Each structure stands twice: as C-alpha cells, then as structure tokens.
PDB file of C-alpha atoms in Angstrom:
ATOM      1  CA  MET A   1      26.207  66.793  73.288  1.00  0.00           C
ATOM      2  CA  ILE A   2      29.131  64.395  72.847  1.00  0.00           C
ATOM      3  CA  ASN A   3      31.673  64.939  70.070  1.00  0.00           C
ATOM      4  CA  GLY A   4      33.345  61.949  68.466  1.00  0.00           C
ATOM      5  CA  LYS A   5      33.730  59.861  65.323  1.00  0.00           C
ATOM      6  CA  TRP A   6      31.262  57.710  63.420  1.00  0.00           C
ATOM      7  CA  TYR A   7      32.151  54.444  61.661  1.00  0.00           C
ATOM      8  CA  PRO A   8      29.797  52.734  59.169  1.00  0.00           C
ATOM      9  CA  LYS A   9      29.048  49.087  59.906  1.00  0.00           C
ATOM     10  CA  GLY A  10      32.051  46.895  59.088  1.00  0.00           C
ATOM     11  CA  SER A  11      34.174  49.866  57.951  1.00  0.00           C
ATOM     12  CA  ALA A  12      37.228  51.617  59.357  1.00  0.00           C
ATOM     13  CA  VAL A  13      36.402  54.853  57.537  1.00  0.00           C
ATOM     14  CA  GLN A  14      35.640  57.515  60.100  1.00  0.00           C
ATOM     15  CA  GLN A  15      33.661  60.721  59.905  1.00  0.00           C
ATOM     16  CA  GLY A  16      33.225  63.521  62.409  1.00  0.00           C
ATOM     17  CA  ALA A  17      30.003  63.225  64.361  1.00  0.00           C
ATOM     18  CA  SER A  18      28.204  64.339  67.484  1.00  0.00           C
ATOM     19  CA  LEU A  19      25.724  62.562  69.728  1.00  0.00           C
ATOM     20  CA  SER A  20      22.872  64.317  71.470  1.00  0.00           C
ATOM     21  CA  ILE A  21      20.197  62.901  73.745  1.00  0.00           C
ATOM     22  CA  GLN A  22      16.747  64.235  74.460  1.00  0.00           C
ATOM     23  CA  ASN A  23      14.460  62.377  76.824  1.00  0.00           C
ATOM     24  CA  LYS A  24      14.973  58.727  75.795  1.00  0.00           C
ATOM     25  CA  THR A  25      15.909  59.406  72.168  1.00  0.00           C
ATOM     26  CA  PHE A  26      19.403  59.750  70.708  1.00  0.00           C
ATOM     27  CA  CYS A  27      20.473  61.578  67.568  1.00  0.00           C
ATOM     28  CA  VAL A  28      23.856  61.177  65.865  1.00  0.00           C
ATOM     29  CA  SER A  29      24.695  64.055  63.527  1.00  0.00           C
ATOM     30  CA  ILE A  30      27.245  62.923  60.906  1.00  0.00           C
ATOM     31  CA  GLU A  31      29.230  65.129  58.542  1.00  0.00           C
ATOM     32  CA  GLY A  32      27.833  64.663  55.040  1.00  0.00           C
ATOM     33  CA  GLN A  33      25.319  62.018  56.170  1.00  0.00           C
ATOM     34  CA  ARG A  34      21.741  61.869  57.301  1.00  0.00           C
ATOM     35  CA  PRO A  35      21.344  61.936  61.092  1.00  0.00           C
ATOM     36  CA  LEU A  36      20.713  58.652  62.851  1.00  0.00           C
ATOM     37  CA  SER A  37      18.191  58.508  65.669  1.00  0.00           C
ATOM     38  CA  GLY A  38      16.418  55.979  67.823  1.00  0.00           C
ATOM     39  CA  ASP A  39      15.693  54.747  71.304  1.00  0.00           C
ATOM     40  CA  ILE A  40      18.606  55.270  73.674  1.00  0.00           C
ATOM     41  CA  ALA A  41      18.003  51.810  75.153  1.00  0.00           C
ATOM     42  CA  SER A  42      18.976  50.274  71.792  1.00  0.00           C
ATOM     43  CA  ILE A  43      22.556  51.573  72.031  1.00  0.00           C
ATOM     44  CA  LYS A  44      25.188  49.142  73.294  1.00  0.00           C
ATOM     45  CA  VAL A  45      27.786  51.009  75.347  1.00  0.00           C
ATOM     46  CA  SER A  46      31.225  49.447  75.801  1.00  0.00           C
ATOM     47  CA  ASP A  47      32.619  49.175  79.318  1.00  0.00           C
ATOM     48  CA  ARG A  48      34.829  51.970  80.506  1.00  0.00           C
ATOM     49  CA  ILE A  49      38.477  50.922  80.726  1.00  0.00           C
ATOM     50  CA  GLY A  50      40.700  53.701  81.974  1.00  0.00           C
ATOM     51  CA  ARG A  51      40.882  56.510  79.425  1.00  0.00           C
ATOM     52  CA  THR A  52      40.516  54.383  76.323  1.00  0.00           C
ATOM     53  CA  GLU A  53      38.061  55.445  73.652  1.00  0.00           C
ATOM     54  CA  ARG A  54      34.463  54.458  74.317  1.00  0.00           C
ATOM     55  CA  LYS A  55      32.427  52.746  71.600  1.00  0.00           C
ATOM     56  CA  LEU A  56      28.663  53.042  71.283  1.00  0.00           C
ATOM     57  CA  THR A  57      27.158  50.534  68.873  1.00  0.00           C
ATOM     58  CA  LEU A  58      24.019  51.904  67.200  1.00  0.00           C
ATOM     59  CA  PRO A  59      20.984  49.814  66.146  1.00  0.00           C
ATOM     60  CA  ASP A  60      22.100  49.705  62.458  1.00  0.00           C
ATOM     61  CA  GLY A  61      25.497  48.265  63.419  1.00  0.00           C
ATOM     62  CA  SER A  62      27.460  51.483  62.926  1.00  0.00           C
ATOM     63  CA  VAL A  63      29.681  52.716  65.743  1.00  0.00           C
ATOM     64  CA  PHE A  64      30.021  56.095  67.435  1.00  0.00           C
ATOM     65  CA  ALA A  65      33.362  56.440  69.234  1.00  0.00           C
ATOM     66  CA  THR A  66      34.447  59.138  71.666  1.00  0.00           C
ATOM     67  CA  ALA A  67      37.163  59.749  74.225  1.00  0.00           C
ATOM     68  CA  ASP A  68      34.801  61.838  76.354  1.00  0.00           C
ATOM     69  CA  ASN A  69      34.088  59.122  78.909  1.00  0.00           C
ATOM     70  CA  GLU A  70      32.669  61.540  81.463  1.00  0.00           C
ATOM     71  CA  ALA A  71      30.041  62.757  79.006  1.00  0.00           C
ATOM     72  CA  VAL A  72      29.104  59.184  78.124  1.00  0.00           C
ATOM     73  CA  ASP A  73      28.685  58.326  81.793  1.00  0.00           C
ATOM     74  CA  ARG A  74      26.670  61.458  82.406  1.00  0.00           C
ATOM     75  CA  LEU A  75      24.302  61.115  79.442  1.00  0.00           C
ATOM     76  CA  MET A  76      24.141  57.400  78.760  1.00  0.00           C
ATOM     77  CA  ILE A  77      24.661  55.624  82.053  1.00  0.00           C
ATOM     78  CA  PRO A  78      21.532  56.694  83.916  1.00  0.00           C
ATOM     79  CA  GLN A  79      20.218  53.531  82.251  1.00  0.00           C
ATOM     80  CA  SER A  80      23.055  51.504  83.783  1.00  0.00           C
ATOM     81  CA  ARG A  81      23.813  52.796  87.254  1.00  0.00           C
ATOM     82  CA  ILE A  82      25.071  49.406  88.403  1.00  0.00           C
ATOM     83  CA  LYS A  83      27.819  49.427  85.769  1.00  0.00           C
ATOM     84  CA  ARG A  84      28.822  52.932  86.790  1.00  0.00           C
ATOM     85  CA  ALA A  85      28.981  51.911  90.437  1.00  0.00           C
ATOM     86  CA  ILE A  86      31.123  48.882  89.551  1.00  0.00           C
ATOM     87  CA  HIS A  87      33.465  51.064  87.516  1.00  0.00           C
ATOM     88  CA  TYR A  88      33.785  53.541  90.371  1.00  0.00           C
ATOM     89  CA  LEU A  89      34.673  50.784  92.813  1.00  0.00           C
ATOM     90  CA  GLU A  90      37.205  49.293  90.391  1.00  0.00           C
ATOM     91  CA  SER A  91      38.790  52.698  89.772  1.00  0.00           C
ATOM     92  CA  HIS A  92      38.905  53.695  93.434  1.00  0.00           C
ATOM     93  CA  LEU A  93      39.273  50.297  95.121  1.00  0.00           C
ATOM     94  CA  ILE A  94      42.242  51.288  97.280  1.00  0.00           C
ATOM     95  CA  TRP A  95      40.405  54.377  98.550  1.00  0.00           C
ATOM     96  CA  VAL A  96      37.252  52.376  99.225  1.00  0.00           C
ATOM     97  CA  LEU A  97      39.246  49.849 101.267  1.00  0.00           C
ATOM     98  CA  CYS A  98      41.097  52.579 103.167  1.00  0.00           C
ATOM     99  CA  SER A  99      37.831  54.379 103.887  1.00  0.00           C
ATOM    100  CA  GLY A 100      36.255  51.164 105.156  1.00  0.00           C
ATOM    101  CA  ILE A 101      39.190  50.461 107.469  1.00  0.00           C
ATOM    102  CA  LEU A 102      39.156  54.064 108.701  1.00  0.00           C
ATOM    103  CA  ILE A 103      35.415  53.920 109.450  1.00  0.00           C
ATOM    104  CA  VAL A 104      35.833  50.672 111.417  1.00  0.00           C
ATOM    105  CA  PHE A 105      38.755  52.122 113.394  1.00  0.00           C
ATOM    106  CA  LEU A 106      36.956  55.398 114.162  1.00  0.00           C
ATOM    107  CA  SER A 107      33.823  53.529 115.245  1.00  0.00           C
ATOM    108  CA  PHE A 108      35.856  51.320 117.575  1.00  0.00           C
ATOM    109  CA  ALA A 109      37.800  54.318 118.924  1.00  0.00           C
ATOM    110  CA  PHE A 110      34.600  56.233 119.653  1.00  0.00           C
ATOM    111  CA  ILE A 111      33.033  53.295 121.495  1.00  0.00           C
ATOM    112  CA  ARG A 112      36.256  52.440 123.345  1.00  0.00           C
ATOM    113  CA  TRP A 113      37.493  55.916 124.290  1.00  0.00           C
ATOM    114  CA  GLY A 114      35.172  58.621 122.997  1.00  0.00           C
ATOM    115  CA  LEU A 115      31.890  57.438 124.498  1.00  0.00           C
ATOM    116  CA  PRO A 116      33.214  57.228 128.089  1.00  0.00           C
ATOM    117  CA  VAL A 117      34.731  60.716 127.779  1.00  0.00           C
ATOM    118  CA  VAL A 118      31.516  62.187 126.361  1.00  0.00           C
ATOM    119  CA  SER A 119      29.440  60.483 129.052  1.00  0.00           C
ATOM    120  CA  HIS A 120      31.761  61.819 131.745  1.00  0.00           C
ATOM    121  CA  GLN A 121      31.581  65.352 130.354  1.00  0.00           C
ATOM    122  CA  ILE A 122      27.776  65.229 130.197  1.00  0.00           C
ATOM    123  CA  ALA A 123      27.654  63.973 133.766  1.00  0.00           C
ATOM    124  CA  GLN A 124      29.884  66.856 134.867  1.00  0.00           C
ATOM    125  CA  ILE A 125      27.772  69.448 133.056  1.00  0.00           C
ATOM    126  CA  LEU A 126      24.422  68.265 134.415  1.00  0.00           C
ATOM    127  CA  PRO A 127      23.411  69.901 137.698  1.00  0.00           C
ATOM    128  CA  GLN A 128      23.592  67.550 140.672  1.00  0.00           C
ATOM    129  CA  LYS A 129      19.859  67.930 141.266  1.00  0.00           C
ATOM    130  CA  THR A 130      19.117  66.801 137.701  1.00  0.00           C
ATOM    131  CA  SER A 131      21.371  63.763 138.113  1.00  0.00           C
ATOM    132  CA  GLU A 132      19.606  62.870 141.345  1.00  0.00           C
ATOM    133  CA  VAL A 133      16.157  63.075 139.718  1.00  0.00           C
ATOM    134  CA  ILE A 134      17.331  60.849 136.856  1.00  0.00           C
ATOM    135  CA  GLY A 135      18.788  58.385 139.343  1.00  0.00           C
ATOM    136  CA  GLN A 136      15.623  58.296 141.451  1.00  0.00           C
ATOM    137  CA  GLN A 137      13.369  57.686 138.459  1.00  0.00           C
ATOM    138  CA  SER A 138      15.678  55.008 137.070  1.00  0.00           C
ATOM    139  CA  PHE A 139      15.834  53.262 140.428  1.00  0.00           C
ATOM    140  CA  ALA A 140      12.038  53.402 140.834  1.00  0.00           C
ATOM    141  CA  PHE A 141      11.595  51.720 137.436  1.00  0.00           C
ATOM    142  CA  ILE A 142      14.189  48.999 138.101  1.00  0.00           C
ATOM    143  CA  ASP A 143      12.864  48.430 141.616  1.00  0.00           C
ATOM    144  CA  LYS A 144       9.313  47.978 140.341  1.00  0.00           C
ATOM    145  CA  TYR A 145       9.976  45.597 137.467  1.00  0.00           C
ATOM    146  CA  PHE A 146      13.203  43.730 138.252  1.00  0.00           C
ATOM    147  CA  LEU A 147      14.067  43.773 141.953  1.00  0.00           C
ATOM    148  CA  ALA A 148      12.611  42.315 145.158  1.00  0.00           C
ATOM    149  CA  GLU A 149      13.151  42.933 148.857  1.00  0.00           C
ATOM    150  CA  SER A 150      16.555  41.837 150.096  1.00  0.00           C
ATOM    151  CA  ARG A 151      16.735  38.791 152.366  1.00  0.00           C
ATOM    152  CA  LEU A 152      20.018  39.846 153.989  1.00  0.00           C
ATOM    153  CA  SER A 153      19.974  39.897 157.769  1.00  0.00           C
ATOM    154  CA  SER A 154      19.889  43.222 159.612  1.00  0.00           C
ATOM    155  CA  GLN A 155      23.363  42.541 161.029  1.00  0.00           C
ATOM    156  CA  ARG A 156      24.777  41.983 157.543  1.00  0.00           C
ATOM    157  CA  LYS A 157      23.205  45.203 156.243  1.00  0.00           C
ATOM    158  CA  VAL A 158      24.643  47.173 159.168  1.00  0.00           C
ATOM    159  CA  ALA A 159      28.112  45.753 158.514  1.00  0.00           C
ATOM    160  CA  ILE A 160      27.929  46.695 154.827  1.00  0.00           C
ATOM    161  CA  ARG A 161      26.745  50.221 155.623  1.00  0.00           C
ATOM    162  CA  GLU A 162      29.592  50.729 158.086  1.00  0.00           C
ATOM    163  CA  ARG A 163      32.154  49.516 155.566  1.00  0.00           C
ATOM    164  CA  PHE A 164      30.608  51.791 152.937  1.00  0.00           C
ATOM    165  CA  GLN A 165      30.846  54.834 155.219  1.00  0.00           C
ATOM    166  CA  THR A 166      34.400  54.163 156.384  1.00  0.00           C
ATOM    167  CA  LYS A 167      36.000  52.906 153.136  1.00  0.00           C
ATOM    168  CA  LEU A 168      34.221  54.626 150.247  1.00  0.00           C
ATOM    169  CA  ILE A 169      32.934  57.979 151.450  1.00  0.00           C
ATOM    170  CA  PRO A 170      36.309  59.328 152.737  1.00  0.00           C
ATOM    171  CA  SER A 171      37.895  58.697 149.308  1.00  0.00           C
ATOM    172  CA  GLN A 172      35.421  60.919 147.425  1.00  0.00           C
ATOM    173  CA  LYS A 173      36.744  64.188 145.984  1.00  0.00           C
ATOM    174  CA  THR A 174      33.578  66.154 146.702  1.00  0.00           C
ATOM    175  CA  SER A 175      31.250  66.314 149.666  1.00  0.00           C
ATOM    176  CA  LYS A 176      28.326  67.642 147.602  1.00  0.00           C
ATOM    177  CA  ILE A 177      27.190  64.150 146.626  1.00  0.00           C
ATOM    178  CA  HIS A 178      25.098  62.233 149.134  1.00  0.00           C
ATOM    179  CA  TYR A 179      25.003  58.465 148.779  1.00  0.00           C
ATOM    180  CA  THR A 180      22.164  56.174 149.817  1.00  0.00           C
ATOM    181  CA  LEU A 181      22.477  52.400 149.968  1.00  0.00           C
ATOM    182  CA  HIS A 182      19.506  50.282 148.896  1.00  0.00           C
ATOM    183  CA  PHE A 183      19.469  46.536 149.468  1.00  0.00           C
ATOM    184  CA  ARG A 184      17.520  44.519 146.919  1.00  0.00           C
ATOM    185  CA  GLU A 185      17.392  40.980 145.573  1.00  0.00           C
ATOM    186  CA  TRP A 186      17.614  40.242 141.870  1.00  0.00           C
ATOM    187  CA  LEU A 187      15.948  36.991 140.873  1.00  0.00           C
ATOM    188  CA  ILE A 188      16.360  35.214 137.553  1.00  0.00           C
ATOM    189  CA  ASP A 189      14.405  31.975 137.249  1.00  0.00           C
ATOM    190  CA  ASP A 190      13.905  32.081 141.026  1.00  0.00           C
ATOM    191  CA  VAL A 191      17.673  32.157 141.531  1.00  0.00           C
ATOM    192  CA  SER A 192      19.213  35.111 143.364  1.00  0.00           C
ATOM    193  CA  ILE A 193      22.256  36.472 141.548  1.00  0.00           C
ATOM    194  CA  PRO A 194      24.946  38.844 142.870  1.00  0.00           C
ATOM    195  CA  ASN A 195      24.384  42.415 141.772  1.00  0.00           C
ATOM    196  CA  ALA A 196      25.655  45.895 142.481  1.00  0.00           C
ATOM    197  CA  PHE A 197      25.274  49.089 140.514  1.00  0.00           C
ATOM    198  CA  ALA A 198      25.348  52.837 141.100  1.00  0.00           C
ATOM    199  CA  LEU A 199      22.933  55.528 139.988  1.00  0.00           C
ATOM    200  CA  PRO A 200      23.411  59.298 140.230  1.00  0.00           C
TER     201      PRO A 200
END
C-alpha cells in the first residue's frame, strides 16, 4: 500500500488517500470518497526525478501523488522495467562508469600478470610425470596433424643438439627434468616456416 494525496481532475484540492495493488488491478481509497479502481496499465506514472513527489494520473483524470518513490517503483514499475533501469543508470552514472573502468583494468591485469603467475603455479604443483604425459600427448597430436619430417641435414641436427646440451642444459636450476629435441617441419601452403616451441 502507498500513502499519498488525491487530487480531483483539474483541482488543487487535496484529500488523503492510499493506493493498493492486487494482481493487475489498482484501488485508490480516498477519505470521504468512493474508492477508484481499474487496470494498473491505465495509470500514467510520472518519471522519477530525484526525491520530488511522484504523480500517478488515473483513468478519470484525477491524480494520486506520493513522495514514496521506492514504493511506486516496487509496485508500479514491474510494468516498466526499462524506465527503472534508465533511472538507475542516471542516478548512479558515476558508479557505473567507475565500475566499467575497474572491470576493464582488472581484466587486463589478470591477462597481463595474473594468468602467467597462475599458470606457473599450476605447473609447479603438477607432478613432473603428469607434465611429461601432457607434453607427450600434446606433441603426438601436433605431430600428427600439423608437422612433417624435418629436412635438415644430419650434420646440422648434430650441431644443434651439441649447442643445446652445452648452452641450455647447464643453465637449468634442476636436474630432474630431461629434455628431448625433436626436429620437425611446419608447412603452410607448402612453405616451410621457422618454428620452435617447448612442451613439458
């Protein structure tokens, strides 16, 4: 129920009144007058502007006015959710903008810094054997569908392996990881492109 004042059509004389809604029917109880009732959809609700008094124009032209904007929104505006959403955005525009900027920044920060950290932590938690199985299965899939046998000469492969063993392996912090070099060719439109990647 919403308490307020009732004004006859074209008159400034006010009388105490209350508005109640049941299902889709409204009823305005007026002091010393017969109640007015009808379809809620026939009421014209004025836009909400700050805390100013809200006016509801009834089908007979009379007006029910109330300062209880929250009650009007709660009982009347289910029929006009778009207006309520617009009012919310207008009333909280600065917070909406700040929230949007914050979401964009947090998303960027997670992708830029958070994701690498999380990935590193997961990699550290996983047992080495699990990482090796994942790496083997990933390599088998890539090798089957994307790669071909390398056309590098045996001498070139030997030179690369020697450089790998003398330059990379000694710099590793742990000796528990065993590396295996695989030479493959990656063709795109029959053109071999440079490629190098590591799998656990």
